[in-house]
Amino acid sequence: MGGHVDAVSVSPAEVVNQVQAGELKVLGVMADERVESLPEVPTLKESGIELSIGTWRGLAVPKDTPEEVAAILEESFGKTIQSDKFKEQIQKMNLGYRYENGEGFMNLMEGQDQLFAELVPTLKLN
């Protein structure tokens, strides 16, 4: 926005207003599918770059949390994310979402760890 950065990697929700105002141009999205708020912007894969990286967030509890407490929280979060009010708010904020249970989220984090362990050394950032 200040004219001193040529490119940046951000979540679409962070810049959709500036894009719609014509202040920024999105070259591609790093998702598997096009973003609903920017339907004309191709994915990197569509542009010939085999890369898909997304922002993810999760909720965790201390490792010594009793299983029954963790199960109640997991069930409650699962119900909340399926509510119409939650979905409306996420859409209003131009955010995407997907829900994973505890095991699925652990698998996601492990997969991301492996992806970045392979990707980062190829960037030659030294």
N, CA, C and O of each residue as an XYZ file, in Angstrom:
504
protein
N       0.816     -1.181      0.000
C       0.000      0.000      0.000
C       0.869      1.258      0.000
O       0.469      2.293     -0.534
N       2.049      1.169      0.594
C       2.930      2.327      0.656
C       3.830      2.455     -0.561
O       4.560      3.438     -0.689
N       3.787      1.471     -1.459
C       4.585      1.552     -2.672
C       6.014      1.072     -2.521
O       6.808      1.254     -3.445
N       6.379      0.471     -1.409
C       7.752      0.023     -1.220
C       7.891     -1.497     -1.150
O       8.990     -2.000     -0.918
N       6.823     -2.222     -1.343
C       6.862     -3.681     -1.401
C       6.231     -4.111     -2.717
O       5.099     -3.736     -3.024
N       6.973     -4.905     -3.496
C       6.474     -5.323     -4.806
C       5.462     -6.457     -4.738
O       4.547     -6.529     -5.558
N       5.625     -7.339     -3.765
C       4.731     -8.496     -3.671
C       4.686     -8.976     -2.229
O       5.619     -8.765     -1.454
N       3.587     -9.623     -1.891
C       3.423    -10.136     -0.539
C       2.470    -11.321     -0.583
O       1.592    -11.396     -1.443
N       2.652    -12.232      0.342
C       1.759    -13.375      0.471
C       0.863    -13.130      1.680
O       1.347    -13.022      2.807
N      -0.441    -13.043      1.442
C      -1.408    -12.797      2.504
C      -2.658    -13.629      2.259
O      -2.845    -14.181      1.175
N      -3.497    -13.712      3.255
C      -4.792    -14.355      3.086
C      -5.709    -13.391      2.330
O      -5.673    -12.186      2.579
N      -6.522    -13.900      1.417
C      -7.433    -13.023      0.670
C      -8.305    -12.150      1.574
O      -8.582    -10.999      1.235
N      -8.734    -12.673      2.703
C      -9.588    -11.896      3.608
C      -8.900    -10.626      4.092
O      -9.560     -9.636      4.408
N      -7.566    -10.659      4.147
C      -6.818     -9.503      4.641
C      -6.751     -8.366      3.626
O      -6.512     -7.217      4.001
N      -6.956     -8.669      2.364
C      -6.773     -7.640      1.330
C      -7.948     -7.472      0.381
O      -7.864     -6.669     -0.549
N      -9.037     -8.197      0.579
C     -10.142     -8.162     -0.376
C     -10.683     -6.744     -0.569
O     -11.057     -6.385     -1.685
N     -10.732     -5.943      0.472
C     -11.231     -4.575      0.338
C     -10.315     -3.723     -0.550
O     -10.793     -2.953     -1.382
N      -9.006     -3.865     -0.368
C      -8.058     -3.110     -1.187
C      -8.092     -3.582     -2.641
O      -7.931     -2.781     -3.561
N      -8.299     -4.877     -2.842
C      -8.407     -5.427     -4.201
C      -9.655     -4.866     -4.869
O      -9.598     -4.416     -6.013
N     -10.777     -4.891     -4.165
C     -12.030     -4.388     -4.727
C     -11.956     -2.889     -5.009
O     -12.634     -2.394     -5.910
N     -11.134     -2.161     -4.243
C     -10.967     -0.722     -4.456
C      -9.952     -0.423     -5.553
O      -9.742      0.740     -5.897
N      -9.312     -1.468     -6.114
C      -8.330     -1.262     -7.175
C      -6.956     -0.853     -6.688
O      -6.122     -0.425     -7.486
N      -6.704     -0.974     -5.402
C      -5.414     -0.578     -4.826
C      -4.380     -1.694     -4.882
O      -3.180     -1.424     -4.841
N      -4.823     -2.933     -4.973
C      -3.936     -4.091     -5.046
C      -4.429     -5.034     -6.124
O      -5.617     -5.072     -6.445
N      -3.486     -5.803     -6.682
C      -3.844     -6.818     -7.665
C      -3.377     -8.173     -7.147
O      -2.223     -8.331     -6.748
N      -4.270     -9.136     -7.157
C      -3.926    -10.484     -6.726
C      -3.504    -11.277     -7.955
O      -4.246    -11.360     -8.933
N      -2.317    -11.857     -7.902
C      -1.785    -12.618     -9.031
C      -2.223    -14.069     -9.012
O      -2.374    -14.690    -10.064
N      -2.428    -14.612     -7.824
C      -2.834    -16.005     -7.702
C      -3.155    -16.321     -6.262
O      -2.742    -15.614     -5.343
N      -3.897    -17.394     -6.081
C      -4.183    -17.853     -4.724
C      -3.527    -19.218     -4.527
O      -3.471    -20.039     -5.443
N      -3.039    -19.435     -3.318
C      -2.324    -20.669     -3.008
C      -3.245    -21.736     -2.447
O      -2.844    -22.506     -1.575
N      -4.475    -21.789     -2.937
C      -5.448    -22.764     -2.476
C      -5.679    -23.797     -3.573
O      -5.274    -23.604     -4.719
N      -6.332    -24.891     -3.207
C      -6.655    -25.913     -4.196
C      -7.749    -25.446     -5.151
O      -7.818    -25.893     -6.296
N      -8.599    -24.549     -4.672
C      -9.693    -24.032     -5.480
C      -9.691    -22.518     -5.423
O      -9.139    -21.931     -4.493
N     -10.304    -21.882     -6.410
C     -10.418    -20.431     -6.420
C     -11.188    -19.957     -5.193
O     -12.014    -20.680     -4.637
N     -10.898    -18.727     -4.789
C     -11.522    -18.140     -3.617
C     -12.821    -17.462     -4.030
O     -12.859    -16.724     -5.015
N     -13.876    -17.714     -3.278
C     -15.204    -17.200     -3.618
C     -15.227    -15.678     -3.763
O     -15.905    -15.158     -4.649
N     -14.502    -14.959     -2.912
C     -14.510    -13.499     -2.970
C     -13.646    -12.941     -4.105
O     -13.733    -11.753     -4.416
N     -12.821    -13.779     -4.720
C     -11.955    -13.360     -5.833
C     -12.031    -14.404     -6.947
O     -11.018    -15.014     -7.290
N     -13.222    -14.617     -7.515
C     -13.414    -15.728     -8.451
C     -12.609    -15.636     -9.753
O     -12.390    -16.650    -10.415
N     -12.175    -14.447    -10.117
C     -11.412    -14.288    -11.358
C      -9.924    -14.590    -11.193
O      -9.191    -14.663    -12.180
N      -9.477    -14.766     -9.953
C      -8.059    -14.997     -9.674
C      -7.770    -16.494     -9.719
O      -8.393    -17.267     -8.992
N      -6.825    -16.908    -10.572
C      -6.504    -18.344    -10.673
C      -5.715    -18.853     -9.473
O      -5.070    -18.086     -8.758
N      -5.783    -20.156     -9.272
C      -4.932    -20.782     -8.258
C      -3.523    -20.878     -8.839
O      -3.336    -20.770    -10.051
N      -2.547    -21.079     -7.978
C      -1.178    -21.273     -8.473
C      -1.115    -22.501     -9.364
O      -0.420    -22.506    -10.380
N      -1.846    -23.549     -8.978
C      -1.839    -24.774     -9.780
C      -2.366    -24.506    -11.186
O      -1.840    -25.053    -12.156
N      -3.398    -23.672    -11.307
C      -3.914    -23.312    -12.628
C      -2.872    -22.559    -13.445
O      -2.891    -22.590    -14.676
N      -1.966    -21.885    -12.750
C      -0.907    -21.118    -13.411
C       0.360    -21.939    -13.615
O       1.384    -21.401    -14.038
N       0.301    -23.243    -13.319
C       1.436    -24.128    -13.557
C       2.398    -24.272    -12.393
O       3.470    -24.857    -12.553
N       2.045    -23.756    -11.234
C       2.900    -23.864    -10.052
C       2.250    -24.865     -9.099
O       1.179    -24.598     -8.553
N       2.888    -26.006     -8.899
C       2.322    -27.064     -8.061
C       2.549    -26.765     -6.582
O       3.421    -27.348     -5.939
N       1.748    -25.847     -6.065
C       1.872    -25.466     -4.668
C       0.505    -25.044     -4.143
O      -0.215    -24.284     -4.790
N       0.166    -25.539     -2.986
C      -1.078    -25.156     -2.323
C      -0.784    -25.049     -0.832
O      -0.480    -26.042     -0.173
N      -0.880    -23.827     -0.312
C      -0.616    -23.575      1.103
C      -1.745    -22.702      1.622
O      -2.106    -21.702      1.001
N      -2.288    -23.079      2.741
C      -3.353    -22.286      3.332
C      -3.050    -21.932      4.762
O      -2.183    -22.529      5.401
N      -3.767    -20.964      5.250
C      -3.664    -20.580      6.644
C      -4.581    -21.487      7.447
O      -5.722    -21.722      7.050
N      -4.108    -21.985      8.542
C      -4.969    -22.805      9.379
C      -4.796    -22.397     10.828
O      -3.756    -21.895     11.257
N      -5.846    -22.633     11.539
C      -5.851    -22.349     12.962
C      -6.513    -23.523     13.663
O      -7.307    -24.248     13.064
N      -6.190    -23.700     14.902
C      -6.802    -24.800     15.627
C      -6.900    -24.496     17.101
O      -6.313    -23.539     17.604
N      -7.638    -25.313     17.765
C      -7.788    -25.200     19.211
C      -7.145    -26.422     19.845
O      -7.296    -27.544     19.361
N      -6.439    -26.192     20.915
C      -5.738    -27.284     21.579
C      -5.940    -27.167     23.085
O      -6.304    -26.110     23.601
N      -5.701    -28.249     23.758
C      -5.773    -28.287     25.220
C      -4.453    -28.858     25.731
O      -3.739    -29.529     24.987
N      -4.129    -28.599     26.986
C      -2.910    -29.201     27.547
C      -2.958    -30.726     27.436
O      -4.031    -31.325     27.501
N      -1.800    -31.340     27.270
C      -1.754    -32.790     27.041
C      -2.306    -33.606     28.204
O      -2.685    -34.761     28.012
N      -2.360    -33.039     29.397
C      -2.895    -33.795     30.524
C      -4.391    -33.540     30.758
O      -4.926    -33.897     31.808
N      -5.058    -32.926     29.783
C      -6.501    -32.704     29.882
C      -7.211    -34.055     29.830
O      -6.914    -34.871     28.957
N      -8.143    -34.302     30.749
C      -8.871    -35.578     30.732
C      -9.581    -35.790     29.388
O     -10.124    -34.850     28.807
N      -9.567    -37.025     28.911
C     -10.177    -37.370     27.626
C     -11.631    -36.935     27.532
O     -12.068    -36.460     26.483
N     -12.388    -37.091     28.619
C     -13.808    -36.739     28.575
C     -14.000    -35.229     28.379
O     -14.956    -34.807     27.729
N     -13.103    -34.422     28.934
C     -13.170    -32.966     28.746
C     -12.821    -32.618     27.301
O     -13.503    -31.814     26.667
N     -11.763    -33.225     26.791
C     -11.371    -32.982     25.399
C     -12.487    -33.398     24.448
O     -12.745    -32.709     23.461
N     -13.148    -34.507     24.732
C     -14.242    -34.982     23.871
C     -15.413    -34.008     23.880
O     -16.013    -33.758     22.835
N     -15.744    -33.458     25.037
C     -16.842    -32.483     25.129
C     -16.490    -31.226     24.333
O     -17.325    -30.706     23.593
N     -15.274    -30.745     24.481
C     -14.849    -29.556     23.738
C     -14.859    -29.811     22.235
O     -15.331    -28.974     21.465
N     -14.342    -30.956     21.817
C     -14.310    -31.297     20.392
C     -15.725    -31.354     19.822
O     -15.980    -30.838     18.734
N     -16.630    -31.972     20.543
C     -18.018    -32.070     20.090
C     -18.656    -30.680     20.009
O     -19.368    -30.375     19.052
N     -18.400    -29.848     21.005
C     -18.969    -28.497     21.031
C     -18.440    -27.651     19.880
O     -19.207    -26.944     19.227
N     -17.142    -27.717     19.627
C     -16.566    -26.956     18.510
C     -17.108    -27.458     17.185
O     -17.379    -26.666     16.282
N     -17.267    -28.762     17.061
C     -17.828    -29.335     15.836
C     -19.238    -28.850     15.579
O     -19.591    -28.553     14.437
N     -20.050    -28.765     16.618
C     -21.416    -28.261     16.474
C     -21.419    -26.774     16.121
O     -22.189    -26.333     15.267
N     -20.559    -26.014     16.780
C     -20.508    -24.573     16.539
C     -20.158    -24.264     15.092
O     -20.782    -23.402     14.474
N     -19.182    -24.947     14.554
C     -18.734    -24.662     13.194
C     -19.793    -25.021     12.148
O     -19.740    -24.534     11.019
N     -20.741    -25.863     12.519
C     -21.822    -26.225     11.601
C     -23.027    -25.284     11.717
O     -23.967    -25.390     10.930
N     -23.009    -24.377     12.677
C     -24.156    -23.494     12.876
C     -24.237    -22.447     11.761
O     -23.216    -22.005     11.235
N     -25.451    -22.064     11.415
C     -25.662    -21.044     10.384
C     -25.024    -19.724     10.780
O     -24.464    -19.033      9.929
N     -25.097    -19.363     12.045
C     -24.519    -18.101     12.515
C     -23.000    -18.084     12.295
O     -22.447    -17.079     11.849
N     -22.344    -19.178     12.602
C     -20.898    -19.267     12.396
C     -20.571    -19.156     10.906
O     -19.687    -18.393     10.517
N     -21.281    -19.914     10.080
C     -21.035    -19.900      8.637
C     -21.261    -18.511      8.046
O     -20.492    -18.066      7.194
N     -22.310    -17.827      8.493
C     -22.581    -16.470      8.012
C     -21.447    -15.521      8.376
O     -21.029    -14.700      7.559
N     -20.954    -15.635      9.597
C     -19.864    -14.752     10.035
C     -18.581    -15.033      9.256
O     -17.884    -14.101      8.853
N     -18.271    -16.287      9.046
C     -17.077    -16.645      8.278
C     -17.176    -16.082      6.863
O     -16.206    -15.524      6.350
N     -18.333    -16.223      6.234
C     -18.522    -15.709      4.877
C     -18.423    -14.187      4.864
O     -17.814    -13.617      3.959
N     -19.005    -13.531      5.845
C     -18.953    -12.069      5.950
C     -17.505    -11.583      6.047
O     -17.162    -10.519      5.531
N     -16.672    -12.365      6.707
C     -15.267    -12.006      6.896
C     -14.382    -12.460      5.736
O     -13.166    -12.267      5.774
N     -14.980    -13.060      4.704
C     -14.239    -13.568      3.547
C     -13.204    -14.617      3.928
O     -12.109    -14.659      3.367
N     -13.560    -15.451      4.876
C     -12.669    -16.517      5.311
C     -13.211    -17.860      4.842
O     -14.423    -18.054      4.758
N     -12.330    -18.761      4.546
C     -12.719    -20.128      4.260
C     -12.553    -20.934      5.533
O     -11.910    -20.478      6.478
N     -13.116    -22.103      5.567
C     -12.927    -22.940      6.743
C     -13.172    -24.394      6.394
O     -13.868    -24.736      5.438
N     -12.584    -25.204      7.193
C     -12.892    -26.633      7.177
C     -12.674    -27.124      8.592
O     -11.812    -26.626      9.316
N     -13.454    -28.088      8.966
C     -13.348    -28.617     10.316
C     -12.662    -29.972     10.289
O     -12.962    -30.817      9.446
N     -11.756    -30.164     11.203
C     -11.111    -31.457     11.415
C     -11.262    -31.806     12.887
O     -11.134    -30.936     13.748
N     -11.532    -33.057     13.177
C     -11.527    -33.476     14.573
C     -10.064    -33.523     15.042
O      -9.151    -33.214     14.276
N      -9.855    -33.907     16.292
C      -8.503    -33.895     16.839
C      -7.507    -34.688     16.020
O      -6.405    -34.214     15.743
N      -7.890    -35.899     15.628
C      -6.987    -36.747     14.839
C      -6.724    -36.130     13.460
O      -5.590    -36.120     12.982
N      -7.767    -35.625     12.840
C      -7.613    -35.009     11.524
C      -6.736    -33.768     11.569
O      -5.941    -33.525     10.661
N      -6.886    -32.978     12.643
C      -6.072    -31.776     12.774
C      -4.611    -32.129     13.017
O      -3.711    -31.463     12.506
N      -4.381    -33.176     13.798
C      -3.005    -33.627     14.029
C      -2.378    -34.072     12.712
O      -1.218    -33.763     12.442
N      -3.136    -34.793     11.895
C      -2.640    -35.219     10.588
C      -2.340    -34.016      9.698
O      -1.340    -34.010      8.980
N      -3.195    -33.003      9.740
C      -2.974    -31.784      8.968
C      -1.665    -31.115      9.381
O      -0.855    -30.744      8.531
N      -1.462    -30.964     10.685
C      -0.236    -30.328     11.166
C       1.002    -31.130     10.775
O       2.016    -30.552     10.384
N       0.927    -32.437     10.874
C       2.072    -33.271     10.490
C       2.366    -33.152      9.004
O       3.528    -33.101      8.600
N       1.320    -33.109      8.192
C       1.501    -32.940      6.752
C       2.111    -31.594      6.406
O       2.970    -31.502      5.530
N       1.663    -30.542      7.098
C       2.221    -29.209      6.868
C       3.680    -29.150      7.303
O       4.503    -28.517      6.642
N       3.999    -29.805      8.409
C       5.380    -29.852      8.879
C       6.276    -30.495      7.824
O       7.372    -30.007      7.548
N       5.806    -31.581      7.244
C       6.572    -32.262      6.203
C       6.707    -31.383      4.954
O       7.786    -31.293      4.368
N       5.615    -30.741      4.556
C       5.645    -29.859      3.382
C       6.689    -28.772      3.544
O       7.507    -28.556      2.650
N       6.667    -28.075      4.691
C       7.601    -26.982      4.893
C       9.032    -27.460      5.096
O       9.976    -26.758      4.733
N       9.205    -28.659      5.677
C      10.552    -29.221      5.826
C      11.185    -29.461      4.455
O      12.400    -29.350      4.297
N      10.350    -29.791      3.466
C      10.856    -29.995      2.104
C      10.947    -28.686      1.327
O      11.878    -28.491      0.546
N       9.991    -27.795      1.538
C       9.922    -26.552      0.759
C      10.970    -25.535      1.153
O      11.642    -24.983      0.281
N      11.132    -25.272      2.433
C      11.987    -24.181      2.895
C      13.436    -24.302      2.393
O      13.988    -23.300      1.937
N      14.068    -25.463      2.453
C      15.446    -25.547      1.954
C      15.586    -25.213      0.453
O      16.649    -24.776      0.013
N      14.527    -25.418     -0.316
C      14.609    -25.117     -1.746
C      14.551    -23.630     -2.038
O      14.820    -23.218     -3.167
N      14.206    -22.810     -1.050
C      14.066    -21.369     -1.252
C      15.395    -20.647     -1.213
O      15.479    -19.492     -1.632
N      16.426    -21.293     -0.724
C      17.771    -20.725     -0.674
C      17.758    -19.322     -0.055
O      18.169    -18.344     -0.680
N      17.275    -19.254      1.187
C      17.136    -17.983      1.867
C      18.410    -17.519      2.588
O      18.397    -16.466      3.225
N      19.473    -18.257      2.505
C      20.728    -17.915      3.204
C      21.364    -16.712      2.575
O      22.424    -16.270      3.020
